[in-house]
XYZ file of C-alpha atoms in Angstrom:
696
model
C -18.808 155.080 69.753
C -21.649 156.519 67.395
C -19.982 160.341 68.889
C -16.523 159.116 68.344
C -16.952 158.070 64.699
C -18.507 161.249 63.974
C -15.816 163.183 65.696
C -13.408 161.147 63.747
C -15.021 161.351 60.256
C -15.427 165.533 60.974
C -11.516 165.603 61.576
C -10.652 163.363 58.614
C -12.693 165.389 56.291
C -11.754 168.412 56.911
C -8.164 167.250 56.974
C -8.742 165.810 53.966
C -10.260 168.970 52.339
C -7.597 170.630 53.228
C -4.873 168.388 51.964
C -6.612 168.124 48.408
C -6.638 171.942 48.143
C -2.946 172.139 48.740
C -2.210 169.491 46.783
C -4.437 170.895 43.580
C -2.449 174.646 44.573
C 0.852 172.999 44.390
C 0.465 171.022 41.361
C -1.670 173.094 39.366
C -0.155 176.691 40.309
C 3.115 176.796 41.905
C 4.641 173.782 40.335
C 3.559 172.514 37.018
C 4.089 169.186 34.833
C 8.001 170.816 34.654
C 8.581 170.309 38.384
C 10.233 173.811 38.673
C 8.807 176.520 41.820
C 9.890 179.660 40.142
C 9.634 183.028 41.181
C 7.738 186.327 39.256
C 9.954 188.023 36.958
C 12.286 190.726 39.128
C 13.893 192.891 37.872
C 17.708 193.742 39.077
C 19.658 196.490 38.443
C 23.357 197.264 38.628
C 25.297 200.769 37.927
C 28.218 198.409 37.893
C 29.562 195.377 36.502
C 27.331 192.718 37.421
C 24.643 191.176 39.752
C 25.836 188.293 41.691
C 24.260 186.340 44.848
C 25.663 185.693 47.955
C 26.931 181.761 48.564
C 24.583 181.715 51.448
C 21.631 182.110 49.067
C 22.355 178.875 47.438
C 23.167 176.911 50.912
C 21.315 173.733 49.929
C 22.594 171.101 47.362
C 20.212 168.936 45.292
C 17.674 170.361 42.750
C 17.946 171.853 39.690
C 18.738 175.993 39.443
C 17.196 177.327 36.409
C 17.974 181.193 35.678
C 16.586 182.725 32.934
C 17.219 186.931 32.215
C 15.785 189.211 29.511
C 17.186 193.081 28.781
C 18.117 195.489 26.733
C 21.699 194.044 25.659
C 22.646 190.402 25.218
C 23.586 189.197 28.631
C 25.431 186.307 30.080
C 24.631 184.326 33.219
C 27.029 181.654 35.026
C 27.702 179.777 38.138
C 30.971 179.769 39.572
C 32.353 178.745 42.778
C 32.742 181.709 44.811
C 36.595 181.577 45.273
C 36.279 182.233 41.220
C 33.816 185.183 41.259
C 35.326 186.986 44.195
C 38.403 187.004 42.553
C 37.142 187.992 38.996
C 34.905 190.699 40.607
C 37.755 191.763 42.902
C 38.218 195.555 43.024
C 35.126 196.487 40.653
C 32.037 198.023 41.477
C 28.538 195.148 41.550
C 25.463 194.333 43.263
C 25.494 191.251 45.805
C 22.205 189.842 46.702
C 22.188 189.100 49.970
C 18.503 188.289 50.958
C 15.808 186.430 49.429
C 11.960 186.669 50.480
C 9.303 184.597 48.994
C 8.037 185.056 46.494
C 10.892 187.547 45.289
C 11.739 190.158 47.220
C 15.783 190.478 47.284
C 17.886 192.175 49.437
C 20.660 193.798 47.716
C 24.064 195.121 48.513
C 26.245 197.876 46.487
C 29.904 197.123 46.259
C 31.835 199.919 45.235
C 34.839 199.914 43.094
C 36.317 200.319 39.408
C 33.759 200.143 36.613
C 36.585 199.393 33.964
C 35.488 196.556 31.342
C 36.278 193.007 32.456
C 37.397 190.263 30.286
C 34.284 189.043 28.611
C 33.059 186.269 31.118
C 32.233 183.802 27.916
C 36.333 183.488 27.422
C 36.798 182.267 31.085
C 36.903 178.218 31.438
C 35.958 178.361 35.580
C 32.037 178.607 34.977
C 30.460 174.903 36.210
C 27.535 176.438 34.430
C 26.837 179.196 31.986
C 24.248 180.483 29.224
C 25.360 179.085 25.748
C 25.961 182.028 23.151
C 22.664 183.730 22.016
C 20.902 182.208 24.934
C 19.877 184.071 28.015
C 19.135 181.135 30.670
C 21.346 178.265 32.082
C 20.156 175.097 34.493
C 22.485 173.872 36.895
C 22.049 170.718 39.538
C 23.597 172.438 42.777
C 26.215 171.533 43.898
C 27.589 170.950 47.857
C 29.648 174.351 48.102
C 30.261 177.594 47.403
C 28.417 179.155 44.696
C 27.237 182.343 42.930
C 25.162 183.164 39.974
C 26.189 186.158 38.115
C 24.221 187.958 35.613
C 26.217 191.166 33.605
C 26.662 192.078 30.423
C 28.042 189.595 27.737
C 31.096 191.720 26.751
C 32.090 193.120 30.139
C 30.986 196.541 30.195
C 29.225 198.030 33.117
C 25.610 199.099 33.985
C 23.534 195.860 34.292
C 19.395 195.875 33.848
C 17.889 192.400 33.210
C 14.215 190.759 34.111
C 15.498 188.093 36.235
C 13.503 184.601 37.401
C 14.955 182.164 39.402
C 13.437 178.597 39.233
C 14.315 175.165 41.694
C 13.455 171.881 39.933
C 12.665 169.002 42.343
C 12.578 165.442 41.083
C 9.030 164.117 40.693
C 7.844 167.232 42.479
C 4.685 167.514 40.405
C 3.683 163.748 41.004
C 4.263 163.907 44.600
C 1.938 166.963 44.926
C -0.781 164.904 42.876
C -0.173 162.066 45.531
C -1.223 164.456 48.301
C -4.206 165.311 46.202
C -5.334 162.027 46.332
C -4.396 161.033 49.508
C -6.642 164.148 50.608
C -9.225 162.961 48.465
C -9.535 159.741 49.645
C -9.090 160.965 53.663
C -12.102 163.343 52.591
C -14.393 160.435 51.576
C -13.225 158.131 54.647
C -14.283 161.055 57.021
C -17.656 161.562 54.845
C -18.503 158.274 54.860
C -17.734 158.036 58.839
C -19.972 160.766 59.673
C -22.813 159.877 56.965
C -22.756 156.195 57.584
C -26.030 154.486 59.370
C -26.557 151.637 60.982
C -28.410 148.934 59.583
C -31.919 148.459 60.498
C -32.739 144.933 60.242
C -36.615 144.157 60.664
C -37.636 141.379 62.979
C -40.715 139.707 62.812
C -41.906 138.185 65.416
C -43.097 134.708 66.104
C -44.877 134.849 68.691
C -48.442 136.430 69.666
C -48.295 139.812 71.083
C -49.261 139.380 74.761
C -50.985 142.161 77.038
C -48.923 143.351 80.197
C -50.917 143.067 83.458
C -50.430 145.673 85.544
C -51.493 143.927 88.797
C -48.782 143.905 90.986
C -50.654 140.648 93.044
C -52.981 138.614 91.207
C -55.500 136.478 93.123
C -56.412 133.240 91.575
C -60.015 131.923 92.293
C -60.961 128.432 91.943
C -64.846 128.471 91.015
C -66.730 125.411 92.347
C -68.685 125.455 89.138
C -66.724 125.580 85.652
C -67.418 128.416 84.081
C -65.863 129.095 80.687
C -65.867 132.150 78.992
C -64.945 133.080 75.561
C -62.553 135.935 75.790
C -60.965 133.907 78.112
C -60.397 131.448 76.086
C -59.491 133.682 73.340
C -57.038 135.577 75.737
C -53.045 134.502 75.629
C -52.540 132.790 79.053
C -48.701 134.063 79.079
C -46.619 137.209 78.707
C -42.741 137.212 78.520
C -40.535 140.864 79.607
C -38.028 141.213 76.219
C -36.178 143.499 78.804
C -35.509 140.613 81.769
C -36.527 137.011 80.438
C -34.065 135.362 82.971
C -36.385 137.419 85.705
C -38.111 134.944 87.603
C -40.938 136.325 89.871
C -42.876 134.495 92.674
C -45.864 134.285 90.347
C -44.337 132.892 87.090
C -43.397 130.833 85.170
C -46.689 128.297 85.733
C -46.688 125.468 83.584
C -50.286 124.683 82.743
C -51.304 121.065 84.186
C -52.924 118.697 81.495
C -56.245 118.359 81.234
C -57.149 115.553 83.336
C -60.135 112.882 82.998
C -63.611 114.124 84.661
C -63.894 113.397 88.148
C -66.348 112.013 90.036
C -69.073 114.184 91.442
C -69.106 115.059 94.712
C -72.339 113.290 96.207
C -75.367 115.143 96.929
C -76.514 116.507 99.876
C -78.556 114.161 101.507
C -82.187 115.334 101.289
C -85.384 113.999 103.442
C -86.465 110.476 102.469
C -89.194 110.425 100.291
C -91.449 107.401 99.954
C -92.454 106.312 96.800
C -94.309 102.988 95.772
C -91.324 101.847 93.661
C -87.845 103.761 93.199
C -87.049 104.574 89.534
C -83.362 104.242 88.337
C -82.514 106.320 85.570
C -79.260 107.061 83.543
C -77.343 109.982 84.896
C -74.842 111.911 82.888
C -71.682 113.027 84.389
C -70.617 116.819 83.606
C -66.817 116.873 83.435
C -65.538 119.646 85.871
C -62.376 121.631 83.987
C -59.665 123.538 86.312
C -59.998 127.067 85.839
C -56.642 128.127 84.316
C -54.256 130.023 86.731
C -52.939 133.457 85.383
C -49.410 133.806 87.000
C -48.210 137.863 87.630
C -46.571 139.782 85.433
C -42.528 139.755 85.989
C -41.050 142.764 87.245
C -39.743 144.671 84.324
C -35.995 145.093 84.758
C -33.623 148.195 83.764
C -32.821 147.342 79.748
C -29.214 146.287 80.102
C -26.752 144.912 76.993
C -28.509 141.320 76.844
C -26.438 138.220 76.513
C -27.027 135.670 73.737
C -28.488 133.255 75.953
C -30.853 135.911 76.910
C -32.185 136.952 73.888
C -32.553 133.179 73.208
C -35.166 132.871 76.171
C -36.743 135.919 75.131
C -37.578 134.691 71.780
C -38.825 130.964 72.864
C -42.440 130.615 73.984
C -42.525 129.893 77.273
C -45.939 128.975 78.411
C -47.048 130.495 81.881
C -50.507 129.681 83.250
C -52.860 132.751 83.837
C -55.501 133.143 86.628
C -59.057 133.115 85.670
C -61.181 136.135 85.942
C -61.816 137.288 89.465
C -65.590 136.832 90.250
C -66.739 139.015 92.960
C -70.281 137.759 93.081
C -69.741 134.568 94.591
C -67.698 133.935 97.176
C -64.451 131.902 97.045
C -61.349 131.181 98.969
C -57.938 132.866 97.267
C -55.540 130.049 96.815
C -52.284 130.218 94.701
C -51.496 127.145 92.507
C -48.202 125.682 93.256
C -45.800 125.812 90.142
C -45.003 123.067 88.048
C -41.528 122.249 86.982
C -41.138 122.271 83.615
C -38.008 120.824 81.724
C -36.596 124.086 79.236
C -33.979 123.447 77.306
C -31.524 126.368 78.418
C -28.718 127.890 76.795
C -25.473 128.469 79.695
C -25.862 132.252 80.501
C -22.536 133.885 79.337
C -22.101 137.812 80.643
C -20.184 139.890 77.759
C -18.519 142.883 78.787
C -19.159 146.185 77.148
C -15.828 146.458 75.245
C -16.480 142.773 74.006
C -19.946 143.113 72.809
C -20.438 143.192 69.349
C -21.004 146.690 68.060
C -18.277 147.606 69.729
C -15.622 145.275 68.420
C -17.410 146.296 64.909
C -16.918 149.893 65.817
C -13.320 149.579 67.157
C -12.167 147.665 63.941
C -13.828 150.668 61.940
C -11.299 152.928 64.072
C -8.018 150.557 63.958
C -8.519 149.927 60.211
C -8.802 153.955 59.764
C -5.927 155.066 62.044
C -3.930 152.117 60.234
C -4.892 154.147 56.834
C -4.190 157.530 58.172
C -0.807 156.605 59.740
C 0.462 154.542 56.653
C -0.568 158.029 54.537
C 1.493 159.976 57.288
C 4.482 157.905 56.821
C 4.430 157.865 53.095
C 4.045 161.538 53.101
C 6.589 162.517 55.589
C 9.084 160.074 53.646
C 8.226 161.726 50.739
C 8.569 165.356 52.166
C 11.916 164.710 53.660
C 13.127 162.828 50.095
C 12.130 166.477 49.023
C 13.902 168.611 51.428
C 17.218 169.476 49.935
C 20.374 168.744 52.270
C 22.288 171.633 53.503
C 25.586 172.167 52.533
C 28.454 170.272 54.247
C 31.395 172.087 52.639
C 31.217 175.926 54.420
C 35.070 176.286 54.525
C 36.851 178.306 51.998
C 36.756 175.827 48.754
C 39.884 174.627 47.180
C 39.520 172.920 43.628
C 41.929 171.531 40.488
C 43.356 174.445 38.520
C 41.431 173.233 35.776
C 39.943 170.203 34.007
C 41.470 167.808 31.652
C 39.061 169.079 28.980
C 39.775 172.384 29.982
C 43.772 171.953 29.983
C 43.688 170.293 26.608
C 41.605 172.970 25.321
C 44.334 175.540 26.788
C 46.924 173.245 25.244
C 45.356 173.376 21.531
C 44.658 177.158 21.513
C 48.397 177.517 22.447
C 49.460 175.591 19.587
C 47.226 177.587 17.152
C 48.147 181.185 18.342
C 51.619 180.311 18.934
C 52.180 179.114 14.988
C 50.436 182.020 14.260
C 53.006 184.157 16.559
C 55.936 182.654 15.158
C 55.407 182.963 11.530
C 54.724 186.813 11.784
C 57.121 187.276 14.891
C 54.505 189.048 16.473
C 55.044 189.472 20.067
C 51.659 190.947 21.234
C 50.319 187.968 20.392
C 52.363 185.925 22.199
C 51.576 188.119 25.078
C 47.729 186.630 24.923
C 49.258 182.817 25.473
C 52.986 183.459 27.445
C 53.658 185.074 30.192
C 57.736 185.624 31.966
C 60.218 183.641 31.888
C 58.785 182.243 28.736
C 57.538 185.452 26.902
C 60.775 186.946 27.326
C 63.170 184.250 25.600
C 60.159 184.261 22.983
C 59.937 187.914 22.506
C 63.880 187.906 22.131
C 64.152 185.324 20.162
C 61.451 187.298 17.843
C 63.750 190.131 18.120
C 66.790 187.967 17.061
C 65.107 186.560 13.844
C 63.629 190.083 12.898
C 67.475 191.487 12.980
C 69.145 188.475 11.170
C 66.493 187.363 9.481
C 64.798 190.065 7.852
C 63.220 188.831 4.979
C 61.625 186.264 7.322
C 63.100 182.642 5.298
C 63.830 181.351 8.609
C 60.883 181.583 10.946
C 59.898 178.944 12.655
C 57.848 175.599 11.232
C 54.560 175.246 12.436
C 54.755 172.642 15.716
C 52.540 171.538 18.240
C 52.541 169.951 21.374
C 51.122 166.274 21.013
C 49.569 164.127 24.066
C 49.575 166.073 26.719
C 49.775 164.401 30.334
C 48.116 167.324 32.797
C 49.005 167.522 36.292
C 46.391 169.627 38.168
C 46.922 170.557 42.043
C 44.336 171.639 44.123
C 44.062 175.457 44.701
C 41.791 177.664 47.164
C 43.292 180.920 45.755
C 44.924 182.549 42.625
C 47.208 182.216 41.050
C 46.215 178.803 39.544
C 48.918 176.352 37.811
C 48.901 173.164 36.051
C 51.532 171.207 34.511
C 51.892 169.684 30.955
C 54.290 167.180 29.699
C 53.838 166.597 26.383
C 55.648 165.144 23.183
C 56.869 168.077 20.349
C 55.839 167.356 16.974
C 58.875 168.859 15.163
C 61.067 167.330 17.859
C 60.605 163.476 18.297
C 63.753 162.869 20.034
C 62.445 165.620 22.974
C 59.342 166.461 25.258
C 57.895 169.439 26.654
C 57.505 170.152 30.463
C 55.399 173.301 30.848
C 53.704 174.887 33.867
C 50.597 177.463 32.654
C 49.373 179.504 34.952
C 46.716 182.194 35.251
C 47.325 184.828 37.379
C 43.508 185.950 38.760
C 39.989 184.908 37.793
C 39.870 187.209 34.600
C 42.933 186.282 33.201
C 43.876 183.586 30.371
C 45.936 180.938 30.971
C 49.258 181.920 30.124
C 52.468 179.182 29.327
C 55.110 180.857 32.017
C 57.624 178.001 32.234
C 58.877 175.528 29.356
C 61.582 173.689 28.614
C 62.481 170.508 26.263
C 64.273 167.492 28.000
C 65.513 164.869 25.757
C 63.407 161.575 25.876
C 66.560 159.990 27.149
C 66.124 161.355 30.560
C 63.228 159.696 32.581
C 60.695 162.548 33.586
C 58.422 162.057 37.154
C 54.763 161.400 36.693
C 52.702 164.174 36.518
C 49.907 162.255 37.949
C 48.691 163.367 41.203
C 50.553 166.338 41.351
C 50.102 168.807 44.463
C 51.456 171.787 45.654
C 53.573 172.061 48.397
C 53.532 172.910 52.079
C 56.198 173.184 54.881
C 55.865 169.579 55.843
C 56.844 168.483 52.380
C 59.557 170.981 51.859
C 61.141 169.897 55.269
C 61.133 166.041 53.694
C 63.321 166.810 50.460
C 66.757 167.089 50.200
C 67.081 170.805 49.947
C 64.825 173.288 49.807
C 64.341 174.969 46.380
C 65.552 178.302 46.777
C 68.689 176.802 48.193
C 69.002 174.459 45.401
C 68.537 177.545 43.044
C 71.439 179.231 44.659
C 73.825 175.886 44.400
C 72.860 175.475 40.912
C 73.850 179.058 40.344
C 77.099 178.286 41.982
C 77.618 175.234 40.351
C 77.079 177.036 36.605
C 79.322 179.482 37.521
C 82.428 177.490 39.342
C 82.252 175.050 36.002
C 81.951 170.984 36.166
C 84.731 171.246 38.928
C 82.855 173.662 41.154
C 82.391 172.225 44.677
C 78.506 171.881 44.287
C 78.785 169.815 41.509
C 78.726 166.784 43.415
C 75.139 168.204 44.648
C 73.376 167.589 41.022
C 73.249 164.819 38.477
C 73.530 167.027 35.474
C 71.616 166.637 32.257
C 72.947 166.182 28.423
C 72.003 170.008 27.553
C 73.674 171.191 31.016
C 77.006 169.367 30.264
C 76.765 170.602 26.554
C 76.614 174.203 28.199
C 79.434 173.866 30.289
C 81.530 172.936 27.781
C 80.026 175.512 25.360
C 81.159 177.975 28.045
C 84.430 176.790 28.522
C 85.507 177.320 24.649
C 84.221 180.616 24.378
C 86.227 181.798 27.562
C 89.588 180.230 25.931
C 88.456 181.931 22.490
C 87.781 185.158 23.918
C 90.449 185.564 26.039
C 92.845 184.785 23.307
C 91.831 188.171 21.916
C 94.493 190.683 21.961
C 91.794 193.424 23.007
C 89.980 191.082 25.752
C 92.017 191.130 29.359
C 89.753 188.385 30.760
C 86.581 186.675 31.030
C 84.131 185.659 33.304
C 80.829 183.781 33.467
C 78.171 184.319 36.147
C 74.764 182.402 37.042
C 72.403 183.982 39.414
C 68.767 183.047 40.836
C 65.576 184.825 38.927
C 62.344 184.648 40.154
C 60.807 182.290 42.930
C 60.897 178.476 42.189
C 57.501 176.705 41.337
C 57.406 173.710 43.270
C 54.973 170.605 42.977
C 55.347 167.410 45.043
C 54.693 163.932 43.064
C 52.975 161.164 44.289
C 56.439 159.486 45.061
C 57.183 162.294 47.541
C 59.972 163.988 45.616
C 59.821 167.585 44.242
C 59.431 169.073 40.900
C 60.890 172.580 40.520
C 60.961 175.340 37.671
C 63.440 177.655 38.266
C 64.956 180.533 36.114
C 68.600 181.628 35.833
C 70.323 184.824 35.024
C 73.738 184.621 32.968
C 75.998 187.348 32.103
C 79.210 186.623 30.297
C 81.690 189.651 30.461
C 84.491 190.413 28.962
C 86.919 192.996 30.059
C 88.886 195.530 27.470
C 92.414 195.818 27.332
C 93.255 199.779 28.109
C 93.573 201.803 25.317
C 90.969 199.339 23.113
C 88.000 199.435 22.184
C 85.214 196.466 20.915
C 81.952 196.301 19.589
C 79.858 193.629 18.379
C 79.758 193.146 15.114
C 77.952 190.249 14.059
C 75.848 187.156 15.378
C 72.736 187.634 17.671
C 74.241 189.978 20.163
C 73.767 192.238 17.026
C 70.315 192.312 17.529
C 70.984 194.075 21.199
C 73.905 196.311 20.182
C 75.206 197.056 16.896
C 78.771 198.331 16.070
C 78.534 200.370 19.361
C 82.340 200.798 20.459
C 82.850 200.230 24.096
C 86.405 200.683 25.749
C 85.941 198.764 29.081
C 83.640 195.834 28.805
C 81.246 193.729 26.358
C 78.573 191.406 27.869
C 75.679 189.204 26.928
C 72.583 188.515 29.167
C 71.176 185.303 29.289
C 67.899 183.687 30.306
C 67.520 179.969 31.344
C 64.517 178.073 32.353
C 65.699 174.878 34.475
C 63.769 172.057 35.403
C 64.727 169.964 38.483
C 63.697 166.969 40.493
C 65.030 167.062 44.161
C 64.435 163.884 46.096
C 63.269 163.332 49.509
C 65.846 163.375 52.148
C 65.476 159.527 52.644
C 66.878 158.574 49.277
C 69.988 159.946 49.446
C 69.983 160.912 45.951
C 71.584 164.143 44.585
C 69.511 166.727 42.503
C 68.485 165.486 39.101
C 68.665 168.256 36.922
C 66.045 167.315 33.260
C 66.741 170.170 31.405
C 68.609 173.543 30.929
C 67.142 176.094 28.274
C 68.894 179.341 27.237
C 68.126 182.177 24.878
C 70.376 185.606 25.083
C 67.885 188.332 25.959
C 70.357 191.210 25.805
C 74.027 191.831 24.995
C 75.995 195.377 24.969
C 78.953 197.061 26.740
C 80.423 199.610 28.288
């Protein structure tokens, strides 16, 4: 067992030493108190517009990613979903990091493309993490999905050069490294204790006199006729016990010494020749007692040393008196006799055979090994559990990402920015400024309104009063690619009887959010909830009362034919639609009465692609556009021209001999119900704007 103990101790000491060194190096060199493993500073440069990591480099989630950079120019560091970053850099020259080999070796791929300046990245709201103004560092808890890290110039210009450091912060990593260090020290100490341990030496004090060993295998016992007492025989010990086999019985041992008996009568003297004396004299005769010679037993045959039982040890330590024979006298003849052994009652202990595995020393050694193994197993389990907790899990979202078009906070920021810039544009009738916040068809209506305002109100006395959209409700569907859209339902500060229902759209990742569709239904009209809006798929469209394109055509036919058109039964008109139809009917009658006008026609046509969103109830909220041409035919031989009104902003005092026309652009919002309801299509609002006029 000593060999096994030393071997185990050496293994533990070596393992503990390695663990202690590894823990110390990891704790104080690789990690540090901030729990972050960082790469050395590495120079990353690109002649293009950005340096971006491939999504495969961030294939685990959980820890915190830390990126810092420095360069000659102000730098921007951002983390974004791959669908946003990919669209933002689409068609541009940039450098992609596709491989990382510790400690700081990157494999790069140069992508060719345009080097035109991009929209400054700090103006975009789809970054999940970005460096603050004036800072060139970012910290981001890695999420499950496809994400890219982007380093580029803050102004979006090409030629990027940066010294970049990447780091991963793992929660409690420094403490775990210290735990490994401490565990290594403990295991090292345990191993050394096993190696250097010595069995305690107990000094046994003999409680019996040392007995000389008689080497004769056969010891003759001589019985003398005359008692001879020698001093050396009296002082010599009368017995000898073997410590190796105390229970081994020899034919010559053990012999018990007989008790001394009283002196026997002397043997009668040999009769001699009779002598005659005149008178016999009787003298006192002194009898000398004869002591029997002590019998010395032969030494017990030694046996091979074995593990001694407890009973054998007890017998070995008890002083068993065994008789010894007297010294042999060769000068006088004697007959060799052997004394009979005398049974002597001895308190004996039942002999018990103890196997090797149950011996005390074996049990103690086995117990020590068991405790050591249990300690090591516990430490191994602890370290295994700890290391498993340190390993970040693999990403499960490896397919193309989809995300809400916008967050609630970002959508509210978009609406607030629109309120501010729209009032500035309305105040100065600045169509260029409107282009930064609006898209068609809303932009076309706004710019036409500015043109008419400048024509009819050159002094600017009737400019629009400032207003804002209040309490916006946001509906943000999921999108996997651009363009992305979200819907807003809000109040109008200068029109308390109406609400605004609009669609904001981002054409690509580098473009701003623009208001593309906007209508103003009255509060009396019940609007569908925008919560839970989603984009429509083929299955959703098949369940509707009609497809959006077909509904748009039917609506155009209904407006062209008037209230009595066959398509009118398919719709539930809004108050604004009814008013518009009444106004057009009056205009036709009035214009036809003019002597230079032969007839009047009014035709509506679909414009653009309807935008469809599915509500939580399964109905479709559709935003669509219609164009209208109000055409007046001039009588032959006559001429006509626009002399007043909004049409003069597009054509003023120009004589036309064949036709006069006015062009309108209408924005419409409708709700298409599901087939199962059997309801008609509800028109929420229709908002016209004159966008052109002229003639032929």
